[in-house]
Amino acid sequence: MMHVLNSLLPTMIIICYFMPGPHTCVALQKKNSCHVHDGIADCSHLSLTAVPSDLPSNIISLDLSHNRLKGIPPVSLAPYPGLRRLIVSHNSITKLDPGLCQTLPLLQTLNMEHNQVYVLKKEDVNHCTNLTWLIMASNKLKLQGEPFSALQRLKVLDVSLNKLRSAKLGTQTQLPNLVSLNLALNDFTTLKKDDFLFLEHSSSLLVLNMSFMSLKTLEPGCFTPISGLRTLIMDGSNMGTLGFSELCSELSGTAIEAVYFRKMKLATLTNTTFKALQKTNLTYLDISHNDMVTIGDGSFLWLSRLQTLILSDNIIKQLNKNTFQGLKSLKKLQMTKALVKHHYIPTIEDFSFQPLSALESLILQKTAAQKITEHTFTGLTSLKELDMSWSNYTSLRIINNKTLVSLAGSPLRKLNLTGTAISQIDPQSFSVLKNLTMLLLNNNFIKQILTGKEFEGLDQIEEIYMSNNQQTVNLISTSFVNVPNLRVLTLGKTLKAEAVNLDPSPFSPLTNLTFLDLSNNNIANIREDMLKGLAYLKVLKLQHNNLARLWKSANLGGPVLFLKHSLSLVTLQMDSNGLDEIPAEALRGLGNLRNLNLSSNLLNSLKDSIFGDLNSLRVINLQKNLITAVRPEVFKTPLSNISLLVMDKNPFDCTCETIMWFVTWLNETNMTHVPGLRDQYLCNTPLAYFNRSIMEFDPLSCKDMTPFQTLYILTSTAVIMLMVSAFVVRYQGWRIRFYWNILINRTLGFSDTHAAEGQEFEYDAYIIHAEQDSSWVERRLSPLENDMCRFCLEDRDSLPGMSQPDSILDNMRRSRKILFVVTETLLKDPWCTRFIAQHAIHRDIEANRDSVILVFLQDVHDYKLSRSLYLRRGMLRPCCILDWPVHKERVPAFHQKLLMALGMTNRLKD
Ligand SMILES: *[C@@H]1O[C@H](CO)[C@@H](O)[C@H](O)[C@H]1NC(C)=O
Ligand SMILES: *[C@@H]1O[C@H](CO)[C@@H](O)[C@H](O)[C@H]1NC(C)=O
Ligand SMILES: *[C@@H]1O[C@H](CO)[C@@H](O)[C@H](O)[C@H]1NC(C)=O
Ligand SMILES: *[C@@H]1O[C@H](CO)[C@@H](O)[C@H](O)[C@H]1NC(C)=O
Ligand SMILES: *[C@@H]1O[C@H](CO)[C@@H](O)[C@H](O)[C@H]1NC(C)=O
Ligand SMILES: *[C@@H]1O[C@H](CO)[C@@H](O)[C@H](O)[C@H]1NC(C)=O
Ligand SMILES: *[C@@H]1O[C@H](CO)[C@@H](O)[C@H](O)[C@H]1NC(C)=O
Ligand SMILES: *[C@@H]1O[C@H](CO)[C@@H](O)[C@H](O)[C@H]1NC(C)=O
């Protein structure tokens, strides 16, 4: 009921702008053919010179706007008889063809805006009986006869900007269903008594637009035929004071409810300006943009039913207690930029708003006035909302217990003091605002420690917005003790860096808090208990702080798991915090979290299942990190139900282990929106994929890899084994053969027989020793010789005439055992080691016998032994290894052992 325009205009706008199809999109994506979807064909902006003939025949809407059509021959539309909407605006059409509506019998909307239609005759639209919208704005219309008389169903007629010389669109009564008529921007300056007679029976006409015309004369009774009119738009009419008072007189007694008198140069209002409107039920008056300086006392005295008054964008000098007299029904007073610094600073005198006892909303945005006193807002007994945002009132610089005291009688619920240059809030500044639920203090310069007393008396307060206060506010533990009902608290870009590092936490009294914004504060220290007790916290904004250290595993005392108290969180923002680690337990238990933002951090390798509890996640943002791998161990749970994924601008590593699962998931998911997937998700490594989209990575290549991988492993193992064997055979082959032989002998029992043994050999042992040790041999071994036991000593027993090597070999062959007298010197003797030892061992191996005896005069390392003699202790039986005892009394035992070693059978198996 308020004003029909409100309901009609938007519809008009929506239809006008959306009916022709997505104009705005067209500019973005250059198209070269019609876009058809759901029976709606968009052929706009195609430089067409004729109607396309190849569209689906069942389309109901066709947009041909912004082309080069010179006409629309009905024949060209014959293929589309079902059309209900036709938009041919912004072409060069000169004529509306009479056959058009015959071809399109169902046509309801015809938009021919911005063409060159000149003559319009009744015959041209005679058959358009189903038409409800006809837009002929911006043509060169010259009406002949009664062109609109056939349009029985027409609701909206727009003939604005047509150089029409009269408002009289016909002589007979017609257009019985017309709701809105737009005559704006035409050339007539006089409104005659009978101009609207053709609308006499248009009982539904509600909106008349006659903006931007130089109407000078209004004949008495000119509105009488349309006295049911509810909304009149006269913006930009240059009619002078006299013309204006005539206009009001003509409106007197009509059903008018809303008038738009913008840009009409109404510089001064007096107590007679609106007098004639007394006999109306006007509820809505917009007199913004009028360069209005003076509002005389009692100017609105006549508008007792007015509910909304728009005074925005004027230069009003002064308000006093008589200015708003009579506005006893006023609910909303909109004064954005109505009081501004000009040559003067406007004044709001005491009790200026007192007459407005019904006022609920007072908007003083972007205004300036000398001061606010203890009586400025007195009498606003219904006021619920006061908006003084971005205003310049010196009284607000320091708010104290007097500043807002004039609002004591108002049931104020919302106070908007955004951007009012507040620098200080004294104790009990808001204590009179017992009903206040929302306090906005954003964008000020508040510089103080909040002790808690500032908010004393705000018994009903639920939301305090205090963001953008220059990071000059400090907190103490009691800062919010007086506002325990708080649900929303924003302190973004407001706090000093250490403000929240308190015990107990300043937020601990706020048990009902659901929204906390601490972003942009450079906070580096948070205590684990900061959010303790905030069981209902749903939104936590911590972006643009410095919290990286708190989550480092190297942090002294371990990572600070400050989220463990806020398990109801739905939204968590921690972007731009320099985070390079997320502790395994940091996001534990956040089963309600739907929205997680960790973008613009330095996250690289994420621990398995750090997101494991985030079953409800719908939106995750990890953009601009250093993530290389997207592994199922980390991402399977959080991505399982996601609807929006933002992870672009990471240096992805495109290998099977790191990206295959992700690419497969991206290919399979159809529920998730991933913006920029094709061109913003790029591989950084390996080189082969550098700067290519991860979507170019072929997961199938990983599957094909599996047999190759097996093959690869098999071949490489084989090659390595072959190499190892070759090396072993080359350097340790003798030993293998040696053990092999032992094994064979043991199993198959090859051996020398007892009887044969003794006879076969001349000597019991061939003694190998260093030159230096001959004396030891002489003193210690030679005495052992007797009938039963003979040693072969090379010096003594070599066969004369034989070369030394041959002699050695021959003697060895004739000895049953070979006895090494091991000393360091022996091992260093190249002749001995290279030749004698090698042959001794060679023989030993050849003969498959266990014939070597080592007698150690010194302790010799096994390693040296093996290097020189190619023998290790472990290769011999323990009884064949003898140590020359240090203690004399053990010499007999040594002899005994030696004899046992010599006397033993060479058979390996006893
Ligand atoms: C108007 O539209 C109706 C269907 O909505 C159709 O039946 C009728 O024939 C049309 N009228 C004319 C004159 O074409
Ligand atoms: C209107 O103002 C004039 C003086 O400016 C005054 O004489 C007259 O009484 C006022 N009329 C009303 C109705 O207040
Ligand atoms: C104003 O509204 C009242 C009832 O609300 C009605 O009786 C009266 O006729 C209306 N006045 C005009 C001028 O329409
Ligand atoms: C408070 O004022 C600011 C600035 O004019 C505006 O953007 C905001 O919407 C207002 N807030 C409320 C809740 O009215
Ligand atoms: C606010 O008003 C004071 C004087 O009233 C003036 O000095 C100052 O420049 C104004 N500030 C703004 C932002 O308009
Ligand atoms: C306002 O504050 C001043 C000092 O800050 C104090 O003396 C005075 O009593 C307070 N007035 C009210 C009404 O609280
Ligand atoms: C304002 O608060 C008072 C008490 O604090 C209460 O009696 C009154 O009903 C409230 N008014 C509104 C409009 O809520
Ligand atoms: C929290 O809210 C509930 C209901 O919304 C209310 O009953 C309770 O008193 C509030 N608690 C505090 C401390 O304000």
PDB file of N, CA and C in Angstrom, residues 505-544:
ATOM      1  N   SER A 505      41.188 -14.580  29.946  1.00  0.00           N
ATOM      2  CA  SER A 505      40.947 -13.991  28.634  1.00  0.00           C
ATOM      3  C   SER A 505      39.872 -12.912  28.727  1.00  0.00           C
ATOM      4  N   PRO A 506      40.036 -11.806  27.991  1.00  0.00           N
ATOM      5  CA  PRO A 506      39.002 -10.762  28.010  1.00  0.00           C
ATOM      6  C   PRO A 506      37.657 -11.265  27.493  1.00  0.00           C
ATOM      7  N   PHE A 507      37.676 -12.376  26.731  1.00  0.00           N
ATOM      8  CA  PHE A 507      36.430 -12.868  26.148  1.00  0.00           C
ATOM      9  C   PHE A 507      35.713 -13.865  27.049  1.00  0.00           C
ATOM     10  N   SER A 508      36.329 -14.185  28.177  1.00  0.00           N
ATOM     11  CA  SER A 508      35.735 -15.239  29.004  1.00  0.00           C
ATOM     12  C   SER A 508      34.324 -14.913  29.528  1.00  0.00           C
ATOM     13  N   PRO A 509      33.946 -13.624  29.717  1.00  0.00           N
ATOM     14  CA  PRO A 509      32.554 -13.391  30.143  1.00  0.00           C
ATOM     15  C   PRO A 509      31.533 -13.593  29.027  1.00  0.00           C
ATOM     16  N   LEU A 510      31.985 -13.707  27.780  1.00  0.00           N
ATOM     17  CA  LEU A 510      31.056 -13.672  26.640  1.00  0.00           C
ATOM     18  C   LEU A 510      30.598 -15.076  26.258  1.00  0.00           C
ATOM     19  N   THR A 511      29.893 -15.722  27.145  1.00  0.00           N
ATOM     20  CA  THR A 511      29.551 -17.129  26.930  1.00  0.00           C
ATOM     21  C   THR A 511      28.600 -17.343  25.760  1.00  0.00           C
ATOM     22  N   ASN A 512      27.898 -16.288  25.315  1.00  0.00           N
ATOM     23  CA  ASN A 512      26.972 -16.461  24.187  1.00  0.00           C
ATOM     24  C   ASN A 512      27.562 -16.009  22.861  1.00  0.00           C
ATOM     25  N   LEU A 513      28.839 -15.679  22.861  1.00  0.00           N
ATOM     26  CA  LEU A 513      29.455 -15.142  21.654  1.00  0.00           C
ATOM     27  C   LEU A 513      29.413 -16.160  20.507  1.00  0.00           C
ATOM     28  N   THR A 514      28.965 -15.721  19.345  1.00  0.00           N
ATOM     29  CA  THR A 514      28.963 -16.612  18.184  1.00  0.00           C
ATOM     30  C   THR A 514      29.896 -16.115  17.091  1.00  0.00           C
ATOM     31  N   PHE A 515      30.244 -14.827  17.129  1.00  0.00           N
ATOM     32  CA  PHE A 515      31.038 -14.256  16.037  1.00  0.00           C
ATOM     33  C   PHE A 515      32.142 -13.399  16.629  1.00  0.00           C
ATOM     34  N   LEU A 516      33.373 -13.746  16.355  1.00  0.00           N
ATOM     35  CA  LEU A 516      34.494 -12.976  16.897  1.00  0.00           C
ATOM     36  C   LEU A 516      35.484 -12.678  15.779  1.00  0.00           C
ATOM     37  N   ASP A 517      35.727 -11.405  15.574  1.00  0.00           N
ATOM     38  CA  ASP A 517      36.659 -10.992  14.534  1.00  0.00           C
ATOM     39  C   ASP A 517      37.880 -10.337  15.172  1.00  0.00           C
ATOM     40  N   LEU A 518      39.015 -10.993  15.054  1.00  0.00           N
ATOM     41  CA  LEU A 518      40.271 -10.455  15.599  1.00  0.00           C
ATOM     42  C   LEU A 518      41.292 -10.282  14.474  1.00  0.00           C
ATOM     43  N   SER A 519      40.783 -10.151  13.259  1.00  0.00           N
ATOM     44  CA  SER A 519      41.693 -10.122  12.108  1.00  0.00           C
ATOM     45  C   SER A 519      42.511  -8.835  12.047  1.00  0.00           C
ATOM     46  N   ASN A 520      43.560  -8.889  11.253  1.00  0.00           N
ATOM     47  CA  ASN A 520      44.380  -7.697  10.964  1.00  0.00           C
ATOM     48  C   ASN A 520      44.900  -6.973  12.202  1.00  0.00           C
ATOM     49  N   ASN A 521      45.367  -7.699  13.168  1.00  0.00           N
ATOM     50  CA  ASN A 521      45.846  -7.052  14.384  1.00  0.00           C
ATOM     51  C   ASN A 521      47.311  -7.324  14.696  1.00  0.00           C
ATOM     52  N   ASN A 522      47.983  -8.046  13.821  1.00  0.00           N
ATOM     53  CA  ASN A 522      49.366  -8.450  14.098  1.00  0.00           C
ATOM     54  C   ASN A 522      49.511  -9.260  15.384  1.00  0.00           C
ATOM     55  N   ILE A 523      48.447  -9.902  15.789  1.00  0.00           N
ATOM     56  CA  ILE A 523      48.513 -10.695  17.017  1.00  0.00           C
ATOM     57  C   ILE A 523      49.513 -11.838  16.834  1.00  0.00           C
ATOM     58  N   ALA A 524      50.429 -11.962  17.776  1.00  0.00           N
ATOM     59  CA  ALA A 524      51.410 -13.046  17.703  1.00  0.00           C
ATOM     60  C   ALA A 524      51.259 -13.985  18.889  1.00  0.00           C
ATOM     61  N   ASN A 525      50.591 -13.503  19.931  1.00  0.00           N
ATOM     62  CA  ASN A 525      50.460 -14.321  21.133  1.00  0.00           C
ATOM     63  C   ASN A 525      49.004 -14.507  21.522  1.00  0.00           C
ATOM     64  N   ILE A 526      48.635 -15.766  21.561  1.00  0.00           N
ATOM     65  CA  ILE A 526      47.289 -16.129  21.993  1.00  0.00           C
ATOM     66  C   ILE A 526      47.470 -17.202  23.044  1.00  0.00           C
ATOM     67  N   ARG A 527      46.682 -17.127  24.070  1.00  0.00           N
ATOM     68  CA  ARG A 527      46.787 -18.194  25.078  1.00  0.00           C
ATOM     69  C   ARG A 527      45.854 -19.326  24.714  1.00  0.00           C
ATOM     70  N   GLU A 528      46.257 -20.509  25.163  1.00  0.00           N
ATOM     71  CA  GLU A 528      45.452 -21.679  24.838  1.00  0.00           C
ATOM     72  C   GLU A 528      44.011 -21.515  25.315  1.00  0.00           C
ATOM     73  N   ASP A 529      43.817 -20.742  26.382  1.00  0.00           N
ATOM     74  CA  ASP A 529      42.486 -20.596  26.972  1.00  0.00           C
ATOM     75  C   ASP A 529      41.734 -19.367  26.479  1.00  0.00           C
ATOM     76  N   MET A 530      42.219 -18.726  25.438  1.00  0.00           N
ATOM     77  CA  MET A 530      41.570 -17.493  24.990  1.00  0.00           C
ATOM     78  C   MET A 530      40.084 -17.696  24.711  1.00  0.00           C
ATOM     79  N   LEU A 531      39.723 -18.849  24.133  1.00  0.00           N
ATOM     80  CA  LEU A 531      38.330 -19.059  23.741  1.00  0.00           C
ATOM     81  C   LEU A 531      37.587 -19.970  24.708  1.00  0.00           C
ATOM     82  N   LYS A 532      38.194 -20.215  25.843  1.00  0.00           N
ATOM     83  CA  LYS A 532      37.583 -21.138  26.801  1.00  0.00           C
ATOM     84  C   LYS A 532      36.223 -20.615  27.252  1.00  0.00           C
ATOM     85  N   GLY A 533      35.249 -21.456  27.246  1.00  0.00           N
ATOM     86  CA  GLY A 533      33.916 -21.062  27.682  1.00  0.00           C
ATOM     87  C   GLY A 533      33.038 -20.521  26.569  1.00  0.00           C
ATOM     88  N   LEU A 534      33.608 -20.277  25.388  1.00  0.00           N
ATOM     89  CA  LEU A 534      32.811 -19.738  24.281  1.00  0.00           C
ATOM     90  C   LEU A 534      32.223 -20.908  23.485  1.00  0.00           C
ATOM     91  N   ALA A 535      31.325 -21.617  24.127  1.00  0.00           N
ATOM     92  CA  ALA A 535      30.850 -22.873  23.550  1.00  0.00           C
ATOM     93  C   ALA A 535      30.029 -22.677  22.285  1.00  0.00           C
ATOM     94  N   TYR A 536      29.506 -21.468  22.049  1.00  0.00           N
ATOM     95  CA  TYR A 536      28.653 -21.258  20.876  1.00  0.00           C
ATOM     96  C   TYR A 536      29.368 -20.549  19.742  1.00  0.00           C
ATOM     97  N   LEU A 537      30.643 -20.315  19.905  1.00  0.00           N
ATOM     98  CA  LEU A 537      31.369 -19.565  18.876  1.00  0.00           C
ATOM     99  C   LEU A 537      31.272 -20.274  17.525  1.00  0.00           C
ATOM    100  N   LYS A 538      30.779 -19.561  16.531  1.00  0.00           N
ATOM    101  CA  LYS A 538      30.583 -20.162  15.217  1.00  0.00           C
ATOM    102  C   LYS A 538      31.545 -19.592  14.182  1.00  0.00           C
ATOM    103  N   VAL A 539      31.825 -18.310  14.327  1.00  0.00           N
ATOM    104  CA  VAL A 539      32.699 -17.678  13.340  1.00  0.00           C
ATOM    105  C   VAL A 539      33.899 -17.071  14.055  1.00  0.00           C
ATOM    106  N   LEU A 540      35.071 -17.464  13.612  1.00  0.00           N
ATOM    107  CA  LEU A 540      36.288 -16.917  14.204  1.00  0.00           C
ATOM    108  C   LEU A 540      37.179 -16.409  13.082  1.00  0.00           C
ATOM    109  N   LYS A 541      37.454 -15.137  13.139  1.00  0.00           N
ATOM    110  CA  LYS A 541      38.271 -14.537  12.081  1.00  0.00           C
ATOM    111  C   LYS A 541      39.615 -14.125  12.658  1.00  0.00           C
ATOM    112  N   LEU A 542      40.633 -14.773  12.201  1.00  0.00           N
ATOM    113  CA  LEU A 542      41.984 -14.508  12.715  1.00  0.00           C
ATOM    114  C   LEU A 542      42.942 -14.193  11.568  1.00  0.00           C
ATOM    115  N   GLN A 543      42.395 -13.884  10.404  1.00  0.00           N
ATOM    116  CA  GLN A 543      43.277 -13.668   9.260  1.00  0.00           C
ATOM    117  C   GLN A 543      44.161 -12.434   9.464  1.00  0.00           C
ATOM    118  N   HIS A 544      45.232 -12.404   8.740  1.00  0.00           N
ATOM    119  CA  HIS A 544      46.181 -11.290   8.806  1.00  0.00           C
ATOM    120  C   HIS A 544      46.658 -11.010  10.228  1.00  0.00           C
TER     121      HIS A 544
END
